[in-house]
């Protein structure tokens, strides 16, 4: 059973930075392939948005960022720590949301919606003030 635990959320002013972490247990990055890890965010009462995804397959890795965060956010993973990260720079008030990490396993590409991922964390709140 895979478990994901996010941390690193908090309150910052616009222009600031945060780094979200997602520690995975029950799943070892360095021994795995054909999986996707992703960050989603959601403001209560609105649709969930895919922010970033990172795919690891037999041919290598691929990462994609949504247009709303491109150039400001970076997704990465640390195999030694079995953790993946979302580095968020130049934060804007519209980045305020609950952020979730998710993983999908045995896939040839990243699913588009979080419902199609196998596991997700409990979420961490990010609040950006103007």
CSV table of C-alpha atoms in Angstrom, one decimal:
chain,number,residue,atom,x,y,z
A,1,UNK,CA,0.0,0.0,0.0
A,2,UNK,CA,1.4,3.3,-1.0
A,3,UNK,CA,1.1,6.3,1.3
A,4,UNK,CA,1.9,9.9,0.4
A,5,UNK,CA,2.5,12.6,2.9
A,6,UNK,CA,2.7,16.3,1.9
A,7,UNK,CA,4.4,19.0,3.9
A,8,UNK,CA,5.8,22.5,3.3
A,9,UNK,CA,2.6,24.5,2.9
A,10,UNK,CA,2.1,27.8,4.6
A,11,UNK,CA,1.4,31.5,4.3
A,12,UNK,CA,3.6,33.8,2.2
A,13,UNK,CA,3.4,37.1,0.6
A,14,UNK,CA,3.1,37.5,-3.1
A,15,UNK,CA,6.5,37.1,-4.7
A,16,UNK,CA,7.7,34.6,-2.1
A,17,UNK,CA,8.6,31.0,-2.4
A,18,UNK,CA,7.6,27.7,-0.9
A,19,UNK,CA,8.7,24.1,-1.5
A,20,UNK,CA,6.2,21.4,-1.1
A,21,UNK,CA,7.4,17.9,-0.3
A,22,UNK,CA,5.7,14.6,-0.7
A,23,UNK,CA,7.2,11.6,1.0
A,24,UNK,CA,6.2,8.2,-0.4
A,25,UNK,CA,6.1,5.0,1.5
A,26,UNK,CA,5.3,1.5,0.2
A,27,UNK,CA,6.8,2.5,-3.2
A,28,UNK,CA,10.6,2.9,-4.0
A,29,UNK,CA,11.3,5.4,-6.8
A,30,UNK,CA,14.7,3.9,-7.7
A,31,UNK,CA,13.2,0.4,-8.3
A,32,UNK,CA,10.1,1.5,-10.2
A,33,UNK,CA,9.2,2.5,-13.7
A,34,UNK,CA,6.0,3.3,-15.5
A,35,UNK,CA,4.6,5.6,-12.9
A,36,UNK,CA,3.5,9.2,-12.7
A,37,UNK,CA,3.7,11.6,-9.8
A,38,UNK,CA,1.7,14.8,-9.9
A,39,UNK,CA,0.7,17.8,-8.0
A,40,UNK,CA,-2.9,19.1,-8.1
A,41,UNK,CA,-4.5,22.0,-6.4
A,42,UNK,CA,-8.0,23.0,-5.5
A,43,UNK,CA,-9.8,25.9,-4.0
A,44,UNK,CA,-12.9,24.7,-2.2
A,45,UNK,CA,-15.9,25.1,-4.4
A,46,UNK,CA,-13.9,25.2,-7.6
A,47,UNK,CA,-12.6,22.6,-10.0
A,48,UNK,CA,-9.3,20.8,-9.2
A,49,UNK,CA,-6.4,21.9,-11.4
A,50,UNK,CA,-3.4,19.8,-12.4
A,51,UNK,CA,-0.3,21.9,-11.7
A,52,UNK,CA,2.7,19.6,-12.5
A,53,UNK,CA,3.4,16.0,-13.4
A,54,UNK,CA,6.5,13.9,-13.7
A,55,UNK,CA,6.5,10.6,-15.6
A,56,UNK,CA,9.1,7.9,-15.3
A,57,UNK,CA,9.1,5.2,-18.0
A,58,UNK,CA,11.4,2.8,-19.7
A,59,UNK,CA,12.5,5.5,-22.1
A,60,UNK,CA,13.3,8.0,-19.3
A,61,UNK,CA,11.4,10.8,-17.6
A,62,UNK,CA,9.2,13.6,-18.7
A,63,UNK,CA,7.8,16.5,-16.8
A,64,UNK,CA,5.0,18.9,-17.7
A,65,UNK,CA,3.8,22.1,-16.0
A,66,UNK,CA,0.5,23.8,-16.4
A,67,UNK,CA,0.6,27.2,-18.3
A,68,UNK,CA,-0.5,28.9,-15.1
A,69,UNK,CA,2.7,28.0,-13.2
A,70,UNK,CA,5.2,27.5,-16.1
A,71,UNK,CA,8.4,29.5,-15.4
A,72,UNK,CA,7.6,29.8,-11.7
A,73,UNK,CA,7.2,26.2,-10.4
A,74,UNK,CA,9.4,23.2,-10.8
A,75,UNK,CA,8.6,19.5,-10.1
A,76,UNK,CA,11.4,17.1,-9.1
A,77,UNK,CA,12.1,13.9,-7.2
A,78,UNK,CA,14.9,12.7,-4.9
A,79,UNK,CA,15.3,9.0,-5.2
A,80,UNK,CA,17.5,8.8,-2.1
A,81,UNK,CA,14.8,10.5,0.0
A,82,UNK,CA,11.9,8.8,-1.9
A,83,UNK,CA,10.4,12.2,-2.0
A,84,UNK,CA,9.1,14.4,-4.7
A,85,UNK,CA,8.9,18.2,-4.6
A,86,UNK,CA,7.1,21.2,-6.0
A,87,UNK,CA,9.3,24.3,-5.8
A,88,UNK,CA,7.1,27.3,-6.1
A,89,UNK,CA,8.6,30.7,-6.8
A,90,UNK,CA,7.1,34.1,-7.5
A,91,UNK,CA,3.9,33.1,-5.8
A,92,UNK,CA,0.8,34.9,-6.6
A,93,UNK,CA,-2.5,35.3,-4.7
A,94,UNK,CA,-4.2,33.1,-7.3
A,95,UNK,CA,-1.9,30.2,-6.3
A,96,UNK,CA,-3.7,30.0,-3.0
A,97,UNK,CA,-5.2,26.5,-2.7
A,98,UNK,CA,-4.9,23.1,-1.1
A,99,UNK,CA,-2.2,21.2,-2.9
A,100,UNK,CA,-2.2,17.4,-3.3
A,101,UNK,CA,0.4,15.0,-4.4
A,102,UNK,CA,-0.7,11.9,-6.3
A,103,UNK,CA,0.8,8.9,-7.9
A,104,UNK,CA,-0.3,6.5,-10.6
A,105,UNK,CA,1.3,3.2,-11.2
A,106,UNK,CA,1.7,0.8,-14.1
A,107,UNK,CA,0.8,3.5,-16.6
A,108,UNK,CA,2.3,4.6,-19.9
A,109,UNK,CA,1.5,8.2,-19.4
A,110,UNK,CA,0.2,10.5,-16.7
A,111,UNK,CA,-3.6,10.6,-16.3
A,112,UNK,CA,-5.3,13.9,-16.8
A,113,UNK,CA,-7.5,13.9,-13.7
A,114,UNK,CA,-6.6,13.1,-10.1
A,115,UNK,CA,-9.5,10.5,-9.9
A,116,UNK,CA,-7.5,8.3,-12.2
A,117,UNK,CA,-4.4,8.3,-10.0
A,118,UNK,CA,-4.0,5.4,-7.6
A,119,UNK,CA,-3.0,7.3,-4.5
A,120,UNK,CA,-3.0,10.8,-3.1
A,121,UNK,CA,-1.9,12.6,0.0
A,122,UNK,CA,-4.1,14.5,2.5
A,123,UNK,CA,-3.3,17.9,1.1
A,124,UNK,CA,-1.4,20.9,2.3
A,125,UNK,CA,-2.7,24.5,2.4
A,126,UNK,CA,-0.8,27.2,0.5
A,127,UNK,CA,-2.0,30.8,1.1
A,128,UNK,CA,-0.5,33.7,-0.8
A,129,UNK,CA,-1.4,37.2,0.3
A,130,UNK,CA,-1.1,40.4,-1.8
